[in-house]
Structures are given as C-alpha cells and as structure tokens.
Amino acid sequence: MTVKPHIVHVLGTLGTGGAQRIVLEMITSPVLQAYRHSIVCAIARQGEFLESYHANHIPVYLCPFRWPASTVIPSYRVNRWLRNHLTFTFPWRFARLLRELEADLVHTQLTAQMYLQARAVARHADLPWIWTLHGLYRSRGEDVSQWPRTVNLVRNTPAAAITAVSRAALEEVLVSGQLPPQKARVIPNGIDISKFDSSIPRDPEWRVRWAIPHDALLFGTAGRLIEVKRHDIFLEAAARLIQASECPSAHFAIAGDGHLRHQLEEHVRRLGIESSFHLLGYQSDMRRFMRELDVFVLPSDSEGFSNVLLEACAMRLPCIATAVGGVPEVLSDNAGI
C-alpha cells in the first residue's frame, strides 16, 4: 500500500479564527486527499474548531513554545521559571515531534516565534516548509523582531518559501528583506462559492428568534469581538443612522464572540440602541446568517484577505468595508464601497 505524503500544519490554537477555518476547509477538500494531514498547536490544544478537526479524523498534537506544563516539578516557582525561560528549547522539541510523525512537509500558519519554528523545521528536522501570512501584523503592533532572521533563513534554505493571502500581507514581510520571486508569492484565500446560494429562501423563524422585524433593513458584520475588528465603529455608525431617522426600519447585527462582548453590550446600552442592535454570539452556520442580511459591513482596522468578505460577495450582498490590507484586492472598483 502506498503511504500518502504527510503535511503537518502549525496553528496557535483551534479557537475561532480565519486561519483555523481556512486550514480545515483546505485539508478536507478533494484536491488534498492525496495527502495525510496533522495539526500541531504551538500555544494550546483547544478551541471551538477542535471537535471539527476530530470529526474529520485529523490528528491534533500539542508542542507549546513554552516549556510543557506536563513536566511536573514540585516547586511552583521553579516550574514557572522553567516555563518562561526555556522557550529556546522549542526547535529541538518540535523537530523531535516532526520526526515521530514522519512529516514530509511543514506548513506553518502561525507567525509567533517564527524564527524558532523555522530553525526547528529547516535546521533540526531538515524538512521542506512553507510559511503563510494571513494578516497584517506590523500595523497591529505585534512582535515581528524575528522576521528578518526568518526571511534570511528562507533565502538560504532551498526547500522553503513564504506565501501570503494578499499583496498587502506579503509586503509586510518583505520589509524584512527581499526574496527571489520563487521564494515569495501571493496565494489569495478562496471559498467554495457553490456553498453560498443567495436564491435560497430566508428562514422566517430566524428574525423572530432575534426580535428583528421581518421587513427591517438588516446591516450585519461577522468576526471575533476583538479590538482590531473595530465593532465600536459599527455601533457608532448604527447610532448615527438611527438618530438621523433616515432609515427607521434599520437593524444591526454582529455574529461573533470574544473578550470585548461585555464592553460592546455596555456601549450599545450607552448609545440607547438596544432595540435595534443585536449581538448574536458565535454563529456556526455563516451561510444562514449571511442569507438574512441586506447589507454586509466590515469596519476592521486590519485585514489580510477577509474570508467573510468573500462570503458576503458570494451571497451577492452589498458590501461596505474599510480600505485596509487586502480589502481593496477583494472589492476592487465595482464590488462594494
């Protein structure tokens, strides 16, 4: 029996996020069934997508950047010190796991501790590897101090390359050093448009459940409730539209969850728009959510190449978005505002 080549994909966690969903859809697609796939989490082996990976029989392993908590030492102080100061051991621990898994290729979707990841794969495991950038990290103030050394390692490793989901995302990493064309390229995110049918009828019970009138003009957005998604801008815009009485039937909805939920709920109360603004929480069926919208809004401060914007376009929704990152590459001149 022929053994399929084994691709190991690196993620931080399996929490709700674009990279987690993209990887799941990619490795379960018919195109990649000629390969075996495994996931290695470098932060925590947990999150909303864990069950989905298990349901698709995709093994999930943990190799944390920090010294593993499973290494029990009686002293709490010594344990804490080890966990915080032995991150440098990650390349050896990760390379050992890759050998145990008999990996043939490593595809990392995670930018944290990138040089340690690169050393593990290129130097210690001696495997081909690809680093894919999903977002704009410099503009979000994230630590990119390891990027110049990583780019240099890519340049000097024959079987290594960088891909990015948009031109804007690739330009961020090329600030750290130029690469030959075969070493760096843009591969935009994609979605299966056959799964997004704008002609299917709306569910009359959906709006009833969320106390949204059936004849309301519904503006909506989707994404984790975190700072960079700027849901506060969406709230402020909603309040202005409501107060101006230009669109009395307008309602507004956010699909998603995150640590800013309580803060946004308080913001809604402070603006006095509780009857027209709906925080729906995590929605597992985005197609159903999109079908109920009349207008899609993306107010983010930073986007690599927004999958949810692609889905809104596939559902033939009018789109309003901030011109950041890869958004102009999606909307161009005639696909939204």
mmCIF file of C-alpha atoms in Angstrom:
data_model
loop_
_atom_site.group_PDB
_atom_site.id
_atom_site.type_symbol
_atom_site.label_atom_id
_atom_site.label_comp_id
_atom_site.label_asym_id
_atom_site.label_seq_id
_atom_site.Cartn_x
_atom_site.Cartn_y
_atom_site.Cartn_z
ATOM 1 C CA MET A 1 0.000 0.000 0.000
ATOM 2 C CA THR A 2 1.316 3.442 -0.962
ATOM 3 C CA VAL A 3 1.799 5.736 2.029
ATOM 4 C CA LYS A 4 0.461 9.223 1.421
ATOM 5 C CA PRO A 5 2.883 12.155 1.919
ATOM 6 C CA HIS A 6 2.342 13.733 5.326
ATOM 7 C CA ILE A 7 1.777 17.505 5.705
ATOM 8 C CA VAL A 8 1.959 18.972 9.210
ATOM 9 C CA HIS A 9 0.116 22.283 9.655
ATOM 10 C CA VAL A 10 1.103 24.580 12.535
ATOM 11 C CA LEU A 11 -1.517 26.724 14.297
ATOM 12 C CA GLY A 12 -1.535 28.539 17.623
ATOM 13 C CA THR A 13 -4.830 27.170 18.937
ATOM 14 C CA LEU A 14 -8.025 25.828 17.388
ATOM 15 C CA GLY A 15 -10.098 28.791 18.520
ATOM 16 C CA THR A 16 -12.435 30.699 16.242
ATOM 17 C CA GLY A 17 -10.362 32.390 13.570
ATOM 18 C CA GLY A 18 -9.830 32.718 9.858
ATOM 19 C CA ALA A 19 -6.662 30.592 9.688
ATOM 20 C CA GLN A 20 -8.248 27.728 11.634
ATOM 21 C CA ARG A 21 -11.250 27.626 9.313
ATOM 22 C CA ILE A 22 -9.168 28.022 6.142
ATOM 23 C CA VAL A 23 -6.868 25.142 7.120
ATOM 24 C CA LEU A 24 -9.815 22.869 7.934
ATOM 25 C CA GLU A 25 -11.548 23.603 4.627
ATOM 26 C CA MET A 26 -8.294 23.244 2.715
ATOM 27 C CA ILE A 27 -7.231 19.861 4.081
ATOM 28 C CA THR A 28 -10.730 18.376 3.813
ATOM 29 C CA SER A 29 -11.091 19.453 0.182
ATOM 30 C CA PRO A 30 -10.952 16.763 -2.540
ATOM 31 C CA VAL A 31 -7.845 18.414 -4.002
ATOM 32 C CA LEU A 32 -5.695 17.500 -0.993
ATOM 33 C CA GLN A 33 -6.994 13.992 -0.307
ATOM 34 C CA ALA A 34 -3.801 12.592 -1.796
ATOM 35 C CA TYR A 35 -2.002 13.689 1.395
ATOM 36 C CA ARG A 36 -2.144 12.859 5.080
ATOM 37 C CA HIS A 37 -2.634 15.846 7.386
ATOM 38 C CA SER A 38 -1.918 16.584 11.030
ATOM 39 C CA ILE A 39 -2.224 19.711 13.152
ATOM 40 C CA VAL A 40 0.331 20.886 15.693
ATOM 41 C CA CYS A 41 -0.791 23.607 18.117
ATOM 42 C CA ALA A 42 2.053 25.726 19.461
ATOM 43 C CA ILE A 43 0.060 27.584 22.127
ATOM 44 C CA ALA A 44 -2.863 25.438 23.327
ATOM 45 C CA ARG A 45 -4.646 22.326 22.064
ATOM 46 C CA GLN A 46 -8.124 23.732 22.486
ATOM 47 C CA GLY A 47 -10.772 25.882 20.819
ATOM 48 C CA GLU A 48 -14.110 25.789 19.040
ATOM 49 C CA PHE A 49 -12.658 24.021 15.999
ATOM 50 C CA LEU A 50 -11.163 21.083 17.935
ATOM 51 C CA GLU A 51 -14.300 18.944 17.535
ATOM 52 C CA SER A 52 -14.484 19.752 13.814
ATOM 53 C CA TYR A 53 -10.915 18.543 13.282
ATOM 54 C CA HIS A 54 -11.630 15.394 15.281
ATOM 55 C CA ALA A 55 -14.859 14.801 13.324
ATOM 56 C CA ASN A 56 -12.799 14.847 10.121
ATOM 57 C CA HIS A 57 -10.282 12.375 11.618
ATOM 58 C CA ILE A 58 -7.446 14.894 11.598
ATOM 59 C CA PRO A 59 -4.941 14.243 14.425
ATOM 60 C CA VAL A 60 -4.164 17.255 16.628
ATOM 61 C CA TYR A 61 -0.942 17.450 18.668
ATOM 62 C CA LEU A 62 0.484 19.977 21.112
ATOM 63 C CA CYS A 63 4.053 21.265 21.066
ATOM 64 C CA PRO A 64 3.997 24.513 23.068
ATOM 65 C CA PHE A 65 6.541 27.280 22.669
ATOM 66 C CA ARG A 66 6.804 27.471 26.442
ATOM 67 C CA TRP A 67 8.236 24.568 28.429
ATOM 68 C CA PRO A 68 5.399 21.983 28.668
ATOM 69 C CA ALA A 69 3.249 22.249 31.779
ATOM 70 C CA SER A 70 3.101 18.442 31.825
ATOM 71 C CA THR A 71 6.685 18.445 33.086
ATOM 72 C CA VAL A 72 5.873 18.442 36.794
ATOM 73 C CA ILE A 73 8.395 19.836 39.251
ATOM 74 C CA PRO A 74 7.294 20.134 42.898
ATOM 75 C CA SER A 75 8.342 23.770 43.254
ATOM 76 C CA TYR A 76 5.777 26.207 41.773
ATOM 77 C CA ARG A 77 8.425 28.916 41.422
ATOM 78 C CA VAL A 78 10.849 26.620 39.609
ATOM 79 C CA ASN A 79 8.028 25.373 37.370
ATOM 80 C CA ARG A 80 7.054 28.934 36.462
ATOM 81 C CA TRP A 81 10.662 29.937 35.817
ATOM 82 C CA LEU A 82 11.234 26.942 33.545
ATOM 83 C CA ARG A 83 8.084 27.595 31.533
ATOM 84 C CA ASN A 84 9.040 31.238 30.988
ATOM 85 C CA HIS A 85 12.746 30.765 30.284
ATOM 86 C CA LEU A 86 13.032 27.537 28.286
ATOM 87 C CA THR A 87 11.217 28.660 25.138
ATOM 88 C CA PHE A 88 14.577 28.365 23.349
ATOM 89 C CA THR A 89 14.201 24.562 23.580
ATOM 90 C CA PHE A 90 11.189 24.627 21.224
ATOM 91 C CA PRO A 91 13.158 23.875 17.994
ATOM 92 C CA TRP A 92 14.504 20.603 19.422
ATOM 93 C CA ARG A 93 11.129 19.556 20.883
ATOM 94 C CA PHE A 94 9.266 20.418 17.666
ATOM 95 C CA ALA A 95 11.831 18.684 15.430
ATOM 96 C CA ARG A 96 11.567 15.535 17.566
ATOM 97 C CA LEU A 97 7.759 15.554 17.175
ATOM 98 C CA LEU A 98 8.080 16.023 13.398
ATOM 99 C CA ARG A 99 10.373 13.011 13.212
ATOM 100 C CA GLU A 100 7.934 10.944 15.278
ATOM 101 C CA LEU A 101 5.102 11.961 12.942
ATOM 102 C CA GLU A 102 7.243 11.143 9.892
ATOM 103 C CA ALA A 103 6.367 14.512 8.379
ATOM 104 C CA ASP A 104 7.227 15.257 4.759
ATOM 105 C CA LEU A 105 6.320 18.957 4.675
ATOM 106 C CA VAL A 106 5.559 21.596 7.305
ATOM 107 C CA HIS A 107 3.102 24.385 6.571
ATOM 108 C CA THR A 108 3.006 26.968 9.335
ATOM 109 C CA GLN A 109 0.057 29.349 9.557
ATOM 110 C CA LEU A 110 1.400 30.991 12.723
ATOM 111 C CA THR A 111 3.758 33.986 12.904
ATOM 112 C CA ALA A 112 4.557 33.829 16.632
ATOM 113 C CA GLN A 113 8.137 32.735 17.424
ATOM 114 C CA MET A 114 8.661 32.388 13.688
ATOM 115 C CA TYR A 115 12.424 32.043 13.776
ATOM 116 C CA LEU A 116 12.212 29.233 16.341
ATOM 117 C CA GLN A 117 9.705 27.453 14.094
ATOM 118 C CA ALA A 118 11.931 27.945 11.051
ATOM 119 C CA ARG A 119 15.026 26.649 12.822
ATOM 120 C CA ALA A 120 13.132 23.586 14.030
ATOM 121 C CA VAL A 121 11.986 22.648 10.545
ATOM 122 C CA ALA A 122 14.902 23.752 8.362
ATOM 123 C CA ARG A 123 17.877 23.080 10.630
ATOM 124 C CA HIS A 124 16.876 20.333 13.073
ATOM 125 C CA ALA A 125 14.255 18.335 11.153
ATOM 126 C CA ASP A 126 15.682 19.188 7.713
ATOM 127 C CA LEU A 127 12.232 19.319 6.076
ATOM 128 C CA PRO A 128 10.668 21.477 3.354
ATOM 129 C CA TRP A 129 8.448 24.173 4.783
ATOM 130 C CA ILE A 130 6.058 26.967 3.865
ATOM 131 C CA TRP A 131 5.171 29.987 5.971
ATOM 132 C CA THR A 132 1.808 31.562 5.147
ATOM 133 C CA LEU A 133 0.882 35.040 6.394
ATOM 134 C CA HIS A 134 -2.836 35.545 6.997
ATOM 135 C CA GLY A 135 -2.868 39.121 8.235
ATOM 136 C CA LEU A 136 -1.131 42.432 8.795
ATOM 137 C CA TYR A 137 0.950 42.088 11.922
ATOM 138 C CA ARG A 138 3.178 45.163 11.986
ATOM 139 C CA SER A 139 0.194 47.510 11.830
ATOM 140 C CA ARG A 140 -1.330 45.705 14.828
ATOM 141 C CA GLY A 141 1.800 46.258 16.880
ATOM 142 C CA GLU A 142 2.658 42.555 17.132
ATOM 143 C CA ASP A 143 6.226 41.414 17.713
ATOM 144 C CA VAL A 144 7.952 40.866 14.362
ATOM 145 C CA SER A 145 11.518 41.072 15.670
ATOM 146 C CA GLN A 146 12.239 37.505 14.491
ATOM 147 C CA TRP A 147 11.122 38.171 10.926
ATOM 148 C CA PRO A 148 14.452 39.436 9.438
ATOM 149 C CA ARG A 149 16.314 36.300 10.564
ATOM 150 C CA THR A 150 13.418 34.131 9.342
ATOM 151 C CA VAL A 151 13.433 35.778 5.902
ATOM 152 C CA ASN A 152 17.193 35.245 5.730
ATOM 153 C CA LEU A 153 16.702 31.577 6.605
ATOM 154 C CA VAL A 154 14.088 31.250 3.853
ATOM 155 C CA ARG A 155 16.510 32.841 1.391
ATOM 156 C CA ASN A 156 19.255 30.355 2.278
ATOM 157 C CA THR A 157 17.117 27.209 2.553
ATOM 158 C CA PRO A 158 16.421 25.551 -0.819
ATOM 159 C CA ALA A 159 13.090 23.956 0.191
ATOM 160 C CA ALA A 160 11.492 26.945 1.928
ATOM 161 C CA ALA A 161 9.060 29.630 0.786
ATOM 162 C CA ILE A 162 6.733 32.328 2.056
ATOM 163 C CA THR A 163 3.192 32.787 0.836
ATOM 164 C CA ALA A 164 0.707 35.476 1.799
ATOM 165 C CA VAL A 165 -3.036 35.826 1.341
ATOM 166 C CA SER A 166 -2.747 39.314 -0.171
ATOM 167 C CA ARG A 167 -0.206 41.696 -1.665
ATOM 168 C CA ALA A 168 -0.535 43.863 1.438
ATOM 169 C CA ALA A 169 0.350 40.930 3.709
ATOM 170 C CA LEU A 170 3.358 39.920 1.597
ATOM 171 C CA GLU A 171 4.702 43.471 1.551
ATOM 172 C CA GLU A 172 4.770 43.416 5.358
ATOM 173 C CA VAL A 173 7.225 40.542 5.489
ATOM 174 C CA LEU A 174 9.337 41.806 2.575
ATOM 175 C CA VAL A 175 10.194 44.868 4.665
ATOM 176 C CA SER A 176 12.479 42.441 6.496
ATOM 177 C CA GLY A 177 14.426 41.633 3.311
ATOM 178 C CA GLN A 178 13.876 40.929 -0.361
ATOM 179 C CA LEU A 179 13.355 37.411 -1.672
ATOM 180 C CA PRO A 180 13.540 35.957 -5.187
ATOM 181 C CA PRO A 181 10.101 35.523 -6.849
ATOM 182 C CA GLN A 182 10.076 31.746 -6.389
ATOM 183 C CA LYS A 183 10.531 32.239 -2.643
ATOM 184 C CA ALA A 184 7.629 34.638 -2.030
ATOM 185 C CA ARG A 185 4.227 34.744 -3.665
ATOM 186 C CA VAL A 186 0.612 35.757 -3.090
ATOM 187 C CA ILE A 187 -1.988 32.992 -2.925
ATOM 188 C CA PRO A 188 -5.329 34.619 -2.056
ATOM 189 C CA ASN A 189 -7.837 32.862 0.160
ATOM 190 C CA GLY A 190 -10.644 31.150 -1.683
ATOM 191 C CA ILE A 191 -14.094 29.852 -0.862
ATOM 192 C CA ASP A 192 -16.342 27.264 -2.456
ATOM 193 C CA ILE A 193 -18.977 29.533 -3.994
ATOM 194 C CA SER A 194 -21.249 26.551 -4.647
ATOM 195 C CA LYS A 195 -21.937 26.566 -0.905
ATOM 196 C CA PHE A 196 -23.263 30.145 -0.992
ATOM 197 C CA ASP A 197 -26.633 30.385 -2.718
ATOM 198 C CA SER A 198 -28.332 33.765 -2.464
ATOM 199 C CA SER A 199 -31.510 32.370 -4.010
ATOM 200 C CA ILE A 200 -32.438 30.112 -1.099
ATOM 201 C CA PRO A 201 -35.431 31.450 0.861
ATOM 202 C CA ARG A 202 -34.911 33.160 4.190
ATOM 203 C CA ASP A 203 -35.960 31.401 7.377
ATOM 204 C CA PRO A 204 -38.930 33.348 8.818
ATOM 205 C CA GLU A 205 -38.154 31.976 12.286
ATOM 206 C CA TRP A 206 -34.616 33.357 12.313
ATOM 207 C CA ARG A 207 -35.653 37.012 12.632
ATOM 208 C CA VAL A 208 -38.382 36.124 15.106
ATOM 209 C CA ARG A 209 -35.801 34.463 17.363
ATOM 210 C CA TRP A 210 -33.650 37.599 17.426
ATOM 211 C CA ALA A 211 -36.571 40.064 17.653
ATOM 212 C CA ILE A 212 -35.786 41.559 14.237
ATOM 213 C CA PRO A 213 -38.871 42.674 12.242
ATOM 214 C CA HIS A 214 -39.349 40.735 9.023
ATOM 215 C CA ASP A 215 -39.368 43.968 6.986
ATOM 216 C CA ALA A 216 -36.295 45.510 8.701
ATOM 217 C CA LEU A 217 -33.267 46.528 6.625
ATOM 218 C CA LEU A 218 -30.568 44.447 8.325
ATOM 219 C CA PHE A 219 -26.944 45.587 8.333
ATOM 220 C CA GLY A 220 -24.557 42.943 9.638
ATOM 221 C CA THR A 221 -20.942 42.056 10.252
ATOM 222 C CA ALA A 222 -19.109 38.982 11.494
ATOM 223 C CA GLY A 223 -15.852 38.382 13.320
ATOM 224 C CA ARG A 224 -14.254 37.881 16.680
ATOM 225 C CA LEU A 225 -15.088 40.556 19.231
ATOM 226 C CA ILE A 226 -11.551 41.909 19.455
ATOM 227 C CA GLU A 227 -10.074 45.386 19.105
ATOM 228 C CA VAL A 228 -8.785 45.138 15.536
ATOM 229 C CA LYS A 229 -12.267 44.313 14.168
ATOM 230 C CA ARG A 230 -13.471 47.769 15.338
ATOM 231 C CA HIS A 231 -17.053 46.765 16.094
ATOM 232 C CA ASP A 232 -17.253 50.021 18.057
ATOM 233 C CA ILE A 233 -17.226 51.877 14.719
ATOM 234 C CA PHE A 234 -20.170 49.751 13.576
ATOM 235 C CA LEU A 235 -22.052 50.656 16.773
ATOM 236 C CA GLU A 236 -21.377 54.360 16.355
ATOM 237 C CA ALA A 237 -22.470 54.282 12.704
ATOM 238 C CA ALA A 238 -25.657 52.450 13.678
ATOM 239 C CA ALA A 239 -26.460 55.046 16.334
ATOM 240 C CA ARG A 240 -25.984 57.903 13.872
ATOM 241 C CA LEU A 241 -28.237 56.253 11.308
ATOM 242 C CA ILE A 242 -30.930 55.570 13.909
ATOM 243 C CA GLN A 243 -30.774 59.067 15.402
ATOM 244 C CA ALA A 244 -30.938 60.714 11.980
ATOM 245 C CA SER A 245 -34.207 58.840 11.300
ATOM 246 C CA GLU A 246 -33.022 58.379 7.714
ATOM 247 C CA CYS A 247 -33.736 54.663 7.875
ATOM 248 C CA PRO A 248 -36.269 53.961 10.642
ATOM 249 C CA SER A 249 -36.545 50.269 9.746
ATOM 250 C CA ALA A 250 -32.799 49.600 10.051
ATOM 251 C CA HIS A 251 -31.483 46.924 12.403
ATOM 252 C CA PHE A 252 -27.884 45.871 13.018
ATOM 253 C CA ALA A 253 -26.299 42.547 13.958
ATOM 254 C CA ILE A 254 -22.860 41.159 14.825
ATOM 255 C CA ALA A 255 -22.109 37.437 14.537
ATOM 256 C CA GLY A 256 -19.138 36.503 16.694
ATOM 257 C CA ASP A 257 -17.833 36.262 20.217
ATOM 258 C CA GLY A 258 -14.767 37.403 22.108
ATOM 259 C CA HIS A 259 -13.399 39.194 25.124
ATOM 260 C CA LEU A 260 -14.981 42.547 24.174
ATOM 261 C CA ARG A 261 -18.558 41.239 24.340
ATOM 262 C CA HIS A 262 -19.474 42.832 27.697
ATOM 263 C CA GLN A 263 -17.816 46.103 26.685
ATOM 264 C CA LEU A 264 -19.812 46.189 23.440
ATOM 265 C CA GLU A 265 -23.045 45.358 25.284
ATOM 266 C CA GLU A 266 -22.422 48.317 27.572
ATOM 267 C CA HIS A 267 -21.649 50.511 24.546
ATOM 268 C CA VAL A 268 -24.974 49.513 22.970
ATOM 269 C CA ARG A 269 -26.815 50.457 26.187
ATOM 270 C CA ARG A 270 -24.943 53.741 26.439
ATOM 271 C CA LEU A 271 -25.948 54.630 22.879
ATOM 272 C CA GLY A 272 -29.566 53.704 23.601
ATOM 273 C CA ILE A 273 -29.898 51.394 20.581
ATOM 274 C CA GLU A 274 -30.753 48.118 22.373
ATOM 275 C CA SER A 275 -33.963 47.614 20.418
ATOM 276 C CA SER A 276 -32.185 47.822 17.049
ATOM 277 C CA PHE A 277 -28.760 46.302 17.725
ATOM 278 C CA HIS A 278 -28.223 42.565 18.153
ATOM 279 C CA LEU A 279 -25.113 40.781 19.418
ATOM 280 C CA LEU A 280 -25.767 37.244 18.203
ATOM 281 C CA GLY A 281 -22.675 35.450 19.521
ATOM 282 C CA TYR A 282 -20.846 32.739 17.597
ATOM 283 C CA GLN A 283 -22.781 31.517 14.539
ATOM 284 C CA SER A 284 -21.731 28.094 13.274
ATOM 285 C CA ASP A 285 -23.661 28.469 10.003
ATOM 286 C CA MET A 286 -22.379 31.639 8.364
ATOM 287 C CA ARG A 287 -24.322 30.993 5.178
ATOM 288 C CA ARG A 288 -27.579 31.119 7.097
ATOM 289 C CA PHE A 289 -26.533 34.327 8.839
ATOM 290 C CA MET A 290 -25.486 35.946 5.553
ATOM 291 C CA ARG A 291 -28.784 34.999 3.934
ATOM 292 C CA GLU A 292 -30.657 37.089 6.500
ATOM 293 C CA LEU A 293 -28.606 40.251 5.865
ATOM 294 C CA ASP A 294 -29.426 43.065 3.454
ATOM 295 C CA VAL A 295 -26.049 44.825 3.702
ATOM 296 C CA PHE A 296 -22.687 43.483 4.904
ATOM 297 C CA VAL A 297 -20.291 45.787 6.763
ATOM 298 C CA LEU A 298 -16.596 45.225 7.570
ATOM 299 C CA PRO A 299 -15.233 48.028 9.811
ATOM 300 C CA SER A 300 -11.833 46.430 10.614
ATOM 301 C CA ASP A 301 -8.609 48.341 11.215
ATOM 302 C CA SER A 302 -6.606 45.495 9.691
ATOM 303 C CA GLU A 303 -7.396 42.595 7.337
ATOM 304 C CA GLY A 304 -5.119 40.251 5.439
ATOM 305 C CA PHE A 305 -7.673 38.930 2.962
ATOM 306 C CA SER A 306 -11.072 38.687 4.597
ATOM 307 C CA ASN A 307 -12.841 35.362 4.060
ATOM 308 C CA VAL A 308 -16.069 36.708 5.499
ATOM 309 C CA LEU A 309 -15.989 39.490 2.901
ATOM 310 C CA LEU A 310 -15.560 36.873 0.168
ATOM 311 C CA GLU A 311 -18.567 35.028 1.578
ATOM 312 C CA ALA A 312 -20.648 38.211 1.583
ATOM 313 C CA CYS A 313 -19.745 38.784 -2.058
ATOM 314 C CA ALA A 314 -20.634 35.175 -2.871
ATOM 315 C CA MET A 315 -24.048 35.779 -1.288
ATOM 316 C CA ARG A 316 -24.406 38.824 -3.573
ATOM 317 C CA LEU A 317 -24.682 41.210 -0.638
ATOM 318 C CA PRO A 318 -23.926 44.930 -0.986
ATOM 319 C CA CYS A 319 -20.676 45.435 0.955
ATOM 320 C CA ILE A 320 -19.260 48.391 2.863
ATOM 321 C CA ALA A 321 -15.698 47.979 4.163
ATOM 322 C CA THR A 322 -12.683 49.926 5.341
ATOM 323 C CA ALA A 323 -9.923 50.099 2.722
ATOM 324 C CA VAL A 324 -7.259 48.266 4.740
ATOM 325 C CA GLY A 325 -4.882 45.442 3.878
ATOM 326 C CA GLY A 326 -6.310 43.063 1.298
ATOM 327 C CA VAL A 327 -9.826 44.554 1.319
ATOM 328 C CA PRO A 328 -9.257 46.644 -1.848
ATOM 329 C CA GLU A 329 -7.997 43.456 -3.522
ATOM 330 C CA VAL A 330 -11.401 41.862 -2.837
ATOM 331 C CA LEU A 331 -13.726 44.754 -3.595
ATOM 332 C CA SER A 332 -11.654 46.424 -6.347
ATOM 333 C CA ASP A 333 -13.594 49.165 -8.133
ATOM 334 C CA ASN A 334 -17.031 47.638 -8.544
ATOM 335 C CA ALA A 335 -17.769 45.084 -5.855
ATOM 336 C CA GLY A 336 -18.685 47.339 -2.944
ATOM 337 C CA ILE A 337 -17.909 50.582 -1.164
#
